[in-house]
Short mmCIF file of C-alpha atoms and ligand atoms in Angstrom, two decimals:
data_model
loop_
_atom_site.label_atom_id
_atom_site.label_comp_id
_atom_site.label_asym_id
_atom_site.label_seq_id
_atom_site.Cartn_x
_atom_site.Cartn_y
_atom_site.Cartn_z
CA MET A 1 4.37 38.88 -51.86
CA VAL A 2 6.63 35.98 -51.17
CA ARG A 3 8.63 36.45 -54.40
CA LEU A 4 8.83 39.87 -53.34
CA GLY A 5 10.22 39.47 -49.58
CA PHE A 6 12.93 37.12 -51.60
CA TYR A 7 14.18 39.90 -53.84
CA SER A 8 14.19 42.36 -51.03
CA ASN A 9 16.24 39.62 -49.20
CA ILE A 10 19.03 39.66 -52.06
CA LEU A 11 18.86 43.25 -52.61
CA GLU A 12 19.27 43.93 -48.78
CA ALA A 13 22.46 41.28 -49.10
CA MET A 14 23.89 43.14 -52.18
CA THR A 15 23.71 46.67 -51.03
CA GLU A 16 25.30 45.67 -47.03
CA LYS A 17 28.66 46.99 -46.92
CA PRO A 18 31.50 44.56 -45.94
CA THR A 19 32.59 44.65 -42.50
CA PHE A 20 36.26 45.54 -42.40
CA LEU A 21 38.92 44.24 -39.99
CA THR A 22 39.41 48.13 -39.35
CA ARG A 23 38.53 51.34 -40.12
CA PRO A 24 40.81 54.50 -39.62
CA TYR A 25 39.16 57.11 -36.80
CA LEU A 26 38.42 60.45 -38.37
CA PRO A 27 37.69 63.51 -36.66
CA PRO A 28 34.59 65.47 -37.96
CA LEU A 29 35.79 66.86 -41.21
CA GLU A 30 34.46 70.29 -40.00
CA GLU A 31 36.84 70.32 -37.22
CA PHE A 32 39.59 69.49 -39.94
CA LEU A 33 39.03 72.52 -42.39
CA PRO A 34 40.46 75.09 -40.43
CA TYR A 35 43.78 73.46 -40.46
CA LEU A 36 43.42 73.05 -44.08
CA ALA A 37 42.75 76.43 -44.58
CA GLU A 38 45.69 77.45 -42.44
CA ILE A 39 48.04 75.04 -44.67
CA TRP A 40 46.63 76.79 -47.57
CA GLU A 41 47.32 79.97 -46.41
CA SER A 42 50.90 79.56 -44.87
CA GLY A 43 51.69 77.53 -48.05
CA GLN A 44 53.99 75.56 -46.01
CA LEU A 45 53.27 71.85 -46.74
CA THR A 46 56.28 69.91 -45.42
CA ASN A 47 59.88 70.52 -44.09
CA GLY A 48 59.22 70.92 -40.44
CA GLY A 49 56.49 73.69 -40.56
CA PRO A 50 54.04 74.98 -37.72
CA PHE A 51 52.07 71.93 -37.57
CA HIS A 52 55.06 69.67 -37.02
CA GLN A 53 56.39 71.60 -34.59
CA GLN A 54 53.28 71.88 -32.44
CA PHE A 55 52.42 68.19 -32.94
CA GLU A 56 55.69 67.00 -31.86
CA GLU A 57 55.61 68.94 -28.77
CA ALA A 58 51.40 68.10 -28.01
CA LEU A 59 52.43 64.49 -28.79
CA ARG A 60 55.47 64.57 -26.46
CA GLU A 61 53.41 65.70 -23.40
CA TYR A 62 50.00 63.64 -24.22
CA LEU A 63 52.55 60.71 -24.30
CA GLY A 64 54.62 61.68 -21.01
CA VAL A 65 57.85 61.07 -22.61
CA PRO A 66 60.84 63.22 -23.04
CA TYR A 67 61.73 63.36 -26.89
CA VAL A 68 59.71 62.59 -30.07
CA SER A 69 60.60 62.52 -33.40
CA LEU A 70 57.97 62.71 -36.04
CA PHE A 71 57.87 60.40 -39.33
CA ALA A 72 56.29 59.77 -42.44
CA ASN A 73 55.60 56.50 -41.27
CA GLY A 74 56.69 53.82 -38.98
CA THR A 75 59.18 51.61 -41.36
CA LEU A 76 61.12 54.80 -42.02
CA ALA A 77 61.01 55.80 -37.96
CA LEU A 78 62.27 52.54 -37.28
CA MET A 79 64.81 52.03 -40.04
CA THR A 80 66.31 55.44 -39.38
CA ALA A 81 66.11 54.43 -35.34
CA LEU A 82 68.27 51.64 -36.56
CA GLN A 83 70.96 53.82 -38.13
CA ALA A 84 71.02 56.36 -35.53
CA LEU A 85 72.03 54.07 -33.02
CA ARG A 86 74.37 52.46 -35.78
CA VAL A 87 73.16 48.82 -35.42
CA THR A 88 74.95 46.86 -37.25
CA GLY A 89 75.91 42.69 -37.86
CA GLU A 90 73.13 40.77 -36.15
CA VAL A 91 69.64 42.14 -34.09
CA ILE A 92 67.72 39.34 -32.55
CA THR A 93 63.93 39.46 -33.15
CA THR A 94 60.63 38.14 -33.62
CA PRO A 95 59.05 36.21 -36.26
CA TYR A 96 55.75 37.00 -35.44
CA THR A 97 55.59 40.52 -36.18
CA PHE A 98 54.16 42.41 -39.70
CA ALA A 99 57.01 42.48 -42.41
CA ALA A 100 58.12 45.83 -41.73
CA THR A 101 59.90 45.02 -38.85
CA THR A 102 62.59 42.65 -40.47
CA HIS A 103 62.78 44.87 -43.77
CA ALA A 104 63.84 47.53 -41.74
CA LEU A 105 66.82 45.45 -40.74
CA LEU A 106 67.41 44.19 -44.38
CA TRP A 107 67.67 47.55 -45.55
CA ASN A 108 70.13 48.60 -43.41
CA GLY A 109 72.23 45.73 -44.26
CA ILE A 110 71.45 43.77 -40.81
CA LYS A 111 71.00 40.22 -40.47
CA PRO A 112 67.77 39.26 -38.17
CA VAL A 113 67.90 36.23 -35.72
CA PHE A 114 64.82 34.80 -34.92
CA VAL A 115 63.94 33.70 -31.70
CA ASP A 116 60.63 32.46 -30.42
CA ILE A 117 57.59 34.24 -28.64
CA ARG A 118 55.64 33.36 -25.63
CA GLY A 119 52.43 31.89 -25.74
CA ASP A 120 50.90 33.97 -23.29
CA THR A 121 51.85 37.14 -24.84
CA CYS A 122 53.12 36.41 -28.37
CA ASN A 123 56.46 38.81 -27.66
CA LEU A 124 59.39 37.74 -27.84
CA ASP A 125 60.75 34.89 -25.37
CA GLU A 126 62.93 36.77 -23.08
CA ASP A 127 64.34 33.34 -21.49
CA LEU A 128 65.55 32.58 -25.19
CA VAL A 129 67.46 35.64 -26.07
CA GLU A 130 70.70 35.10 -24.60
CA ALA A 131 71.00 31.76 -26.15
CA ALA A 132 70.88 33.53 -29.78
CA ILE A 133 73.50 36.06 -29.00
CA THR A 134 76.39 36.03 -30.84
CA PRO A 135 79.64 38.18 -31.55
CA ARG A 136 78.05 39.87 -33.96
CA THR A 137 74.91 40.61 -32.25
CA THR A 138 74.82 44.54 -31.93
CA ALA A 139 70.98 45.26 -30.66
CA ILE A 140 67.80 43.23 -29.75
CA LEU A 141 64.09 44.16 -31.46
CA PRO A 142 61.03 43.24 -29.80
CA VAL A 143 57.75 44.46 -30.51
CA HIS A 144 54.86 44.85 -28.12
CA CYS A 145 52.67 42.83 -30.45
CA TYR A 146 48.78 43.72 -30.34
CA GLY A 147 50.12 46.26 -28.02
CA ASN A 148 50.84 43.41 -25.11
CA PRO A 149 54.10 44.59 -22.85
CA CYS A 150 57.15 43.03 -23.40
CA THR A 151 58.93 42.04 -20.61
CA SER A 152 61.28 44.59 -20.45
CA GLN A 153 62.94 44.73 -17.34
CA ARG A 154 64.43 41.31 -18.14
CA LEU A 155 65.08 42.34 -21.81
CA GLN A 156 67.16 45.53 -20.83
CA GLN A 157 68.98 43.21 -18.31
CA ILE A 158 69.80 40.88 -20.81
CA ALA A 159 70.88 44.11 -23.52
CA ASP A 160 72.98 45.53 -20.26
CA THR A 161 74.74 42.95 -19.65
CA TYR A 162 75.93 42.20 -23.49
CA GLY A 163 76.20 45.75 -24.38
CA LEU A 164 73.47 45.71 -26.81
CA LYS A 165 70.87 48.24 -27.67
CA LEU A 166 67.41 47.76 -27.34
CA ILE A 167 65.08 49.39 -29.65
CA TYR A 168 61.05 48.29 -29.48
CA ASP A 169 58.88 48.26 -31.97
CA ALA A 170 55.95 49.69 -30.36
CA ALA A 171 53.70 50.12 -33.79
CA HIS A 172 50.65 48.78 -31.75
CA ALA A 173 51.80 50.20 -28.50
CA PHE A 174 50.25 53.90 -29.02
CA GLY A 175 48.61 54.56 -25.32
CA VAL A 176 49.61 51.23 -23.53
CA SER A 177 50.57 51.51 -20.06
CA ILE A 178 51.50 48.99 -17.27
CA GLY A 179 51.59 49.89 -13.74
CA GLY A 180 50.94 53.51 -14.69
CA HIS A 181 54.13 53.67 -16.71
CA SER A 182 54.00 53.90 -20.60
CA LEU A 183 55.75 51.35 -22.65
CA LEU A 184 57.62 53.76 -24.41
CA GLU A 185 59.73 54.59 -21.20
CA HIS A 186 61.26 51.19 -21.92
CA GLY A 187 64.82 50.66 -24.52
CA ASP A 188 67.00 52.91 -26.14
CA LEU A 189 64.14 54.11 -28.78
CA ALA A 190 60.70 53.19 -29.48
CA MET A 191 59.12 53.15 -32.49
CA LEU A 192 55.14 54.05 -32.92
CA SER A 193 53.34 53.54 -36.55
CA PHE A 194 50.22 56.42 -37.17
CA HIS A 195 49.29 54.10 -40.14
CA ALA A 196 45.13 54.62 -41.27
CA THR A 197 44.84 51.06 -39.46
CA LYS A 198 46.31 52.04 -36.03
CA VAL A 199 44.49 53.16 -32.94
CA PHE A 200 45.83 56.53 -33.61
CA ASN A 201 46.17 57.67 -37.17
CA THR A 202 47.71 60.61 -39.22
CA PHE A 203 46.49 59.35 -42.40
CA GLU A 204 50.16 57.42 -42.40
CA GLY A 205 52.78 58.34 -39.91
CA GLY A 206 55.45 57.40 -37.29
CA ALA A 207 57.08 58.50 -34.39
CA ILE A 208 60.18 57.42 -32.60
CA ILE A 209 60.32 58.16 -28.96
CA GLY A 210 63.48 58.23 -27.10
CA HIS A 211 65.42 59.76 -24.15
CA ASP A 212 68.31 61.56 -25.09
CA LEU A 213 68.81 64.67 -26.81
CA LYS A 214 71.72 63.90 -28.47
CA ILE A 215 69.64 61.14 -30.52
CA LYS A 216 66.90 62.99 -31.24
CA GLN A 217 68.92 65.61 -33.00
CA ARG A 218 70.66 62.64 -34.64
CA LEU A 219 67.36 61.09 -35.84
CA ASP A 220 66.26 64.41 -37.21
CA TYR A 221 69.30 65.11 -39.13
CA LEU A 222 69.19 61.59 -41.02
CA LYS A 223 64.95 62.13 -41.47
CA ASN A 224 66.46 65.02 -43.34
CA PHE A 225 68.95 63.94 -45.60
CA GLY A 226 71.32 64.33 -42.92
CA PHE A 227 70.89 68.59 -42.63
CA ALA A 228 72.08 70.15 -40.17
CA ASP A 229 71.52 73.66 -41.63
CA GLU A 230 71.46 75.24 -45.44
CA VAL A 231 75.00 74.20 -46.04
CA THR A 232 76.11 71.40 -43.73
CA VAL A 233 75.32 67.88 -44.14
CA VAL A 234 76.32 65.36 -41.36
CA ALA A 235 74.91 61.85 -42.67
CA PRO A 236 73.68 59.97 -45.76
CA GLY A 237 70.05 60.67 -44.33
CA ILE A 238 66.89 59.94 -46.23
CA ASN A 239 63.42 61.50 -46.33
CA GLY A 240 61.45 60.61 -43.66
CA LYS A 241 59.79 63.63 -42.48
CA MET A 242 56.12 64.15 -41.60
CA ASN A 243 54.33 66.41 -43.66
CA GLU A 244 52.01 69.31 -42.21
CA PHE A 245 48.49 67.12 -43.47
CA GLN A 246 49.80 64.53 -41.27
CA ALA A 247 50.96 66.52 -38.28
CA ALA A 248 47.72 68.69 -38.18
CA LEU A 249 45.47 65.49 -38.09
CA GLY A 250 47.65 64.58 -35.49
CA LEU A 251 47.17 67.64 -33.33
CA LEU A 252 43.23 67.11 -33.95
CA GLN A 253 43.11 63.11 -33.29
CA LEU A 254 44.84 64.01 -29.93
CA ARG A 255 41.52 65.58 -28.80
CA HIS A 256 39.58 62.48 -29.92
CA VAL A 257 42.00 59.41 -29.25
CA ASP A 258 40.93 58.44 -25.47
CA GLN A 259 37.46 58.31 -26.85
CA ALA A 260 38.26 56.40 -29.67
CA ILE A 261 40.23 54.05 -27.22
CA ALA A 262 37.44 53.70 -25.05
CA ALA A 263 35.15 52.75 -27.56
CA ARG A 264 37.53 50.02 -28.77
CA CYS A 265 37.68 48.58 -25.07
CA ALA A 266 34.09 48.43 -25.02
CA ILE A 267 33.93 46.14 -28.35
CA ASP A 268 36.70 44.08 -26.86
CA GLN A 269 34.92 43.54 -23.59
CA ARG A 270 31.99 42.58 -25.28
CA TYR A 271 33.83 39.73 -27.52
CA ARG A 272 35.64 38.71 -24.17
CA MET A 273 32.31 38.33 -22.37
CA ALA A 274 30.70 36.57 -25.18
CA LEU A 275 33.32 34.38 -26.24
CA ALA A 276 35.05 33.33 -22.95
CA GLU A 277 33.40 30.16 -22.51
CA VAL A 278 33.72 28.60 -26.22
CA PRO A 279 35.35 25.44 -26.39
CA GLY A 280 38.39 25.36 -28.65
CA LEU A 281 38.60 29.14 -28.57
CA GLN A 282 40.79 31.38 -27.03
CA CYS A 283 41.24 35.09 -26.44
CA LEU A 284 44.57 36.74 -25.40
CA SER A 285 43.93 37.80 -21.99
CA ILE A 286 45.23 41.34 -20.82
CA ALA A 287 48.04 41.30 -18.37
CA ASP A 288 47.47 42.43 -14.74
CA GLY A 289 48.16 46.08 -14.16
CA VAL A 290 47.81 46.49 -18.07
CA LYS A 291 45.73 49.59 -19.69
CA PRO A 292 45.18 48.51 -23.33
CA ASN A 293 44.45 50.53 -26.08
CA CYS A 294 42.41 47.53 -27.67
CA GLY A 295 44.04 47.66 -31.06
CA TYR A 296 43.40 44.07 -31.96
CA PHE A 297 41.26 41.11 -31.24
CA PRO A 298 43.19 38.35 -31.96
CA VAL A 299 41.85 34.53 -31.19
CA LEU A 300 43.45 31.28 -31.28
CA VAL A 301 41.29 28.68 -32.84
CA GLY A 302 42.16 25.28 -30.96
CA ALA A 303 41.91 21.79 -32.25
CA ASP A 304 38.46 21.53 -29.89
CA PHE A 305 36.83 24.12 -32.01
CA PRO A 306 34.65 22.12 -34.65
CA LEU A 307 36.40 24.64 -37.56
CA SER A 308 40.01 25.14 -38.65
CA ARG A 309 41.30 28.32 -37.87
CA ASP A 310 41.17 28.99 -42.29
CA GLN A 311 37.52 27.21 -42.18
CA LEU A 312 36.69 29.76 -39.57
CA TYR A 313 38.03 32.61 -41.68
CA ASP A 314 36.39 31.24 -44.94
CA GLU A 315 33.01 31.24 -43.09
CA PHE A 316 33.40 34.82 -41.86
CA ARG A 317 34.12 35.67 -45.62
CA ARG A 318 31.03 33.50 -46.66
CA HIS A 319 29.24 36.92 -44.65
CA ASP A 320 31.36 39.35 -45.91
CA ILE A 321 33.12 39.90 -43.07
CA HIS A 322 37.02 40.65 -43.39
CA VAL A 323 38.78 38.75 -40.45
CA ARG A 324 42.58 39.13 -40.65
CA ARG A 325 45.45 36.40 -40.14
CA TYR A 326 47.51 38.84 -38.15
CA PHE A 327 50.13 37.41 -38.27
CA PHE A 328 50.06 34.36 -40.70
CA PRO A 329 52.92 33.68 -42.53
CA LEU A 330 55.54 33.97 -39.81
CA ILE A 331 57.94 36.54 -41.26
CA SER A 332 60.59 34.01 -40.92
CA ASN A 333 58.57 31.81 -43.80
CA LEU A 334 59.04 34.63 -46.45
CA PRO A 335 61.54 33.70 -49.24
CA MET A 336 63.93 36.36 -48.25
CA TYR A 337 64.43 35.15 -44.44
CA ARG A 338 63.78 31.36 -44.80
CA GLY A 339 67.38 30.72 -45.66
CA PHE A 340 68.52 32.22 -41.79
CA ALA A 341 69.14 29.24 -39.84
CA SER A 342 67.06 30.87 -37.06
CA ALA A 343 64.30 31.07 -39.68
CA ALA A 344 63.77 26.97 -39.43
CA PRO A 345 60.09 26.38 -37.89
CA ALA A 346 61.75 23.66 -35.49
CA ASN A 347 63.71 27.03 -33.49
CA LEU A 348 60.24 28.50 -33.45
CA PRO A 349 57.53 26.07 -31.97
CA VAL A 350 55.50 28.70 -30.68
CA ALA A 351 55.20 31.05 -33.11
CA THR A 352 54.66 28.32 -36.17
CA GLY A 353 51.43 27.01 -33.95
CA ILE A 354 50.06 30.25 -33.38
CA ALA A 355 50.47 31.86 -36.57
CA LYS A 356 48.40 28.80 -37.83
CA ARG A 357 45.59 29.26 -35.22
CA VAL A 358 45.16 33.42 -35.17
CA LEU A 359 42.62 35.22 -36.51
CA CYS A 360 41.79 38.82 -35.49
CA LEU A 361 38.32 39.93 -35.25
CA PRO A 362 37.03 43.33 -36.53
CA ILE A 363 37.66 45.92 -33.54
CA TYR A 364 37.34 49.60 -34.56
CA PRO A 365 35.63 52.66 -32.58
CA ASP A 366 32.65 53.06 -35.05
CA LEU A 367 32.11 49.29 -35.18
CA ASP A 368 28.25 49.10 -34.11
CA VAL A 369 27.08 46.48 -31.48
CA ASP A 370 24.78 44.79 -33.57
CA THR A 371 27.91 44.08 -36.00
CA VAL A 372 29.64 42.92 -33.09
CA ASP A 373 26.97 40.74 -32.50
CA ARG A 374 26.46 39.11 -35.61
CA ILE A 375 30.33 38.25 -35.43
CA ILE A 376 29.89 36.49 -31.87
CA GLU A 377 26.57 34.77 -33.14
CA ILE A 378 28.33 33.29 -36.23
CA ILE A 379 31.16 31.53 -33.71
CA LEU A 380 28.38 31.00 -31.52
CA SER A 381 26.31 29.21 -34.18
CA ILE A 382 29.68 27.00 -35.32
CA HIS A 383 28.84 25.24 -31.81
N1 T4K B 401 55.88 47.01 -37.23
C1 T4K B 401 54.48 46.71 -36.84
C2 T4K B 401 54.54 45.56 -35.74
C3 T4K B 401 53.45 46.86 -37.52
O1 T4K B 401 52.18 46.26 -37.41
C4 T4K B 401 53.66 48.10 -38.92
C5 T4K B 401 52.52 48.13 -39.46
C6 T4K B 401 54.82 48.69 -39.03
C7 T4K B 401 55.62 48.07 -38.29
C8 T4K B 401 54.86 49.47 -40.19
O2 T4K B 401 54.13 50.48 -39.75
P1 T4K B 401 53.99 51.62 -40.69
O3 T4K B 401 55.09 52.07 -41.80
O4 T4K B 401 52.63 51.05 -41.61
O5 T4K B 401 53.82 52.86 -40.05
C9 T4K B 401 48.39 46.56 -42.24
C10 T4K B 401 49.52 48.28 -42.17
O6 T4K B 401 49.28 48.87 -43.19
C11 T4K B 401 50.59 48.20 -41.42
O7 T4K B 401 50.57 49.68 -41.23
C12 T4K B 401 50.10 47.38 -40.29
N2 T4K B 401 51.49 47.44 -39.28
C13 T4K B 401 49.76 46.14 -40.66
C14 T4K B 401 49.31 45.39 -39.36
O8 T4K B 401 48.60 46.05 -41.18
P2 T4K B 401 47.74 45.38 -44.33
O9 T4K B 401 48.36 45.51 -45.42
O10 T4K B 401 47.24 44.33 -44.12
O11 T4K B 401 46.70 46.40 -44.35
P3 T4K B 401 45.14 46.65 -45.77
O12 T4K B 401 45.10 47.75 -46.75
O13 T4K B 401 44.41 45.19 -45.60
O14 T4K B 401 43.91 47.04 -44.69
C15 T4K B 401 43.43 46.46 -43.31
C16 T4K B 401 42.07 46.91 -43.16
O15 T4K B 401 42.08 47.89 -42.77
C17 T4K B 401 41.26 46.49 -44.21
O16 T4K B 401 40.02 45.52 -43.83
C18 T4K B 401 40.64 47.69 -44.90
C19 T4K B 401 40.96 48.59 -43.43
N3 T4K B 401 41.48 49.88 -44.34
C20 T4K B 401 43.10 49.91 -44.59
C21 T4K B 401 43.33 50.91 -45.01
C22 T4K B 401 44.36 51.41 -45.51
C23 T4K B 401 40.81 51.12 -44.06
O17 T4K B 401 39.75 50.87 -43.91
N4 T4K B 401 41.09 52.33 -44.38
C24 T4K B 401 42.61 52.41 -44.99
O18 T4K B 401 43.01 53.43 -45.32
O19 T4K B 401 48.83 45.97 -43.47
#
């Protein structure tokens, strides 16, 4: 009997699925099939078909923003936004982000100038921005990291004073508001990502939010090779178009996204309650007036915690729980950036410290309570 129990435990362990950092939210398949049938019937797969039109309008309404341009993914959206605003020279940005933020600059021949972040939000420290401005600076590119709002009023003030463009990487900020106002209201343009791992997904996808019809038109030309009509090409554009499958899923996802965010935020609350008092572990707080989307659950592992961040990472791996170190290594430490003077760790002490301490715990709408409790238990048992 004992042996049987032993083998069944092993079998259970072998058949248990790993817990991933995230799983994409997908609506019931039967709800998506009629959309597929329509695409099959129409034969319109891409190039601004009916679902593209409908989703663009529905998203504009959902987000409460004046103009939306859909894209195949967030990276192409950001690259195109920089082109649309004719950003050149140097751009002030954060080292504490996903590589796509600054890669979009390099792909446009623009030099990133790294400025350190704030410890409370992990966002660009607005007090350090002015000192980094040079005659070659043309824009500021902040990131609402983990959906935490940047100090947008101050950043806008700086942009206005120095005549700079302000473009937000809002890849993490779908549905986030502060004081009842969407984060997407800020800046000249804001980029969203609808990647599979994001709060709102269209398999892959992205969008640029703007406040000016002329810029929307330019974005739409640029994402379609620069074609203004069948025979007029107004710019050396790219192929950044969202296809009909993505747009159809987007339309459907809009019906589910509020519920998906609520499910995420219930998990966020459960983690916060259980981990608030753990010595050496810090949850990033949600600022007053912020309605979060609970896209990520980062914790900072401090010196008082019995394990280092990487030891805790390994401990989770041992339990087949795939936590992630977003964002480590810092972008500024990657080979294509570390030659820039602003990338020196001495210039980025806060970001350097947080990148060594951060660990993102699993969070997604279908993550069951038992698994959340198991994750919490692993942390508590270390104490
Ligand atoms: N700016 C910022 C600030 C960003 O965070 C991102 C993307 C962008 C710009 C660019 O936007 P996009 O061009 O991607 O629209 C992931 C995502 O690929 C990336 O979109 C995201 N940021 C970044 C933070 O995370 P990886 O390489 O860490 O993903 P991966 O494949 O390791 O997946 C993470 C977890 O998700 C795994 O535990 C497995 C799970 N997963 C993943 C995929 C793709 C699934 O369950 N299903 C899936 O289909 O980059």
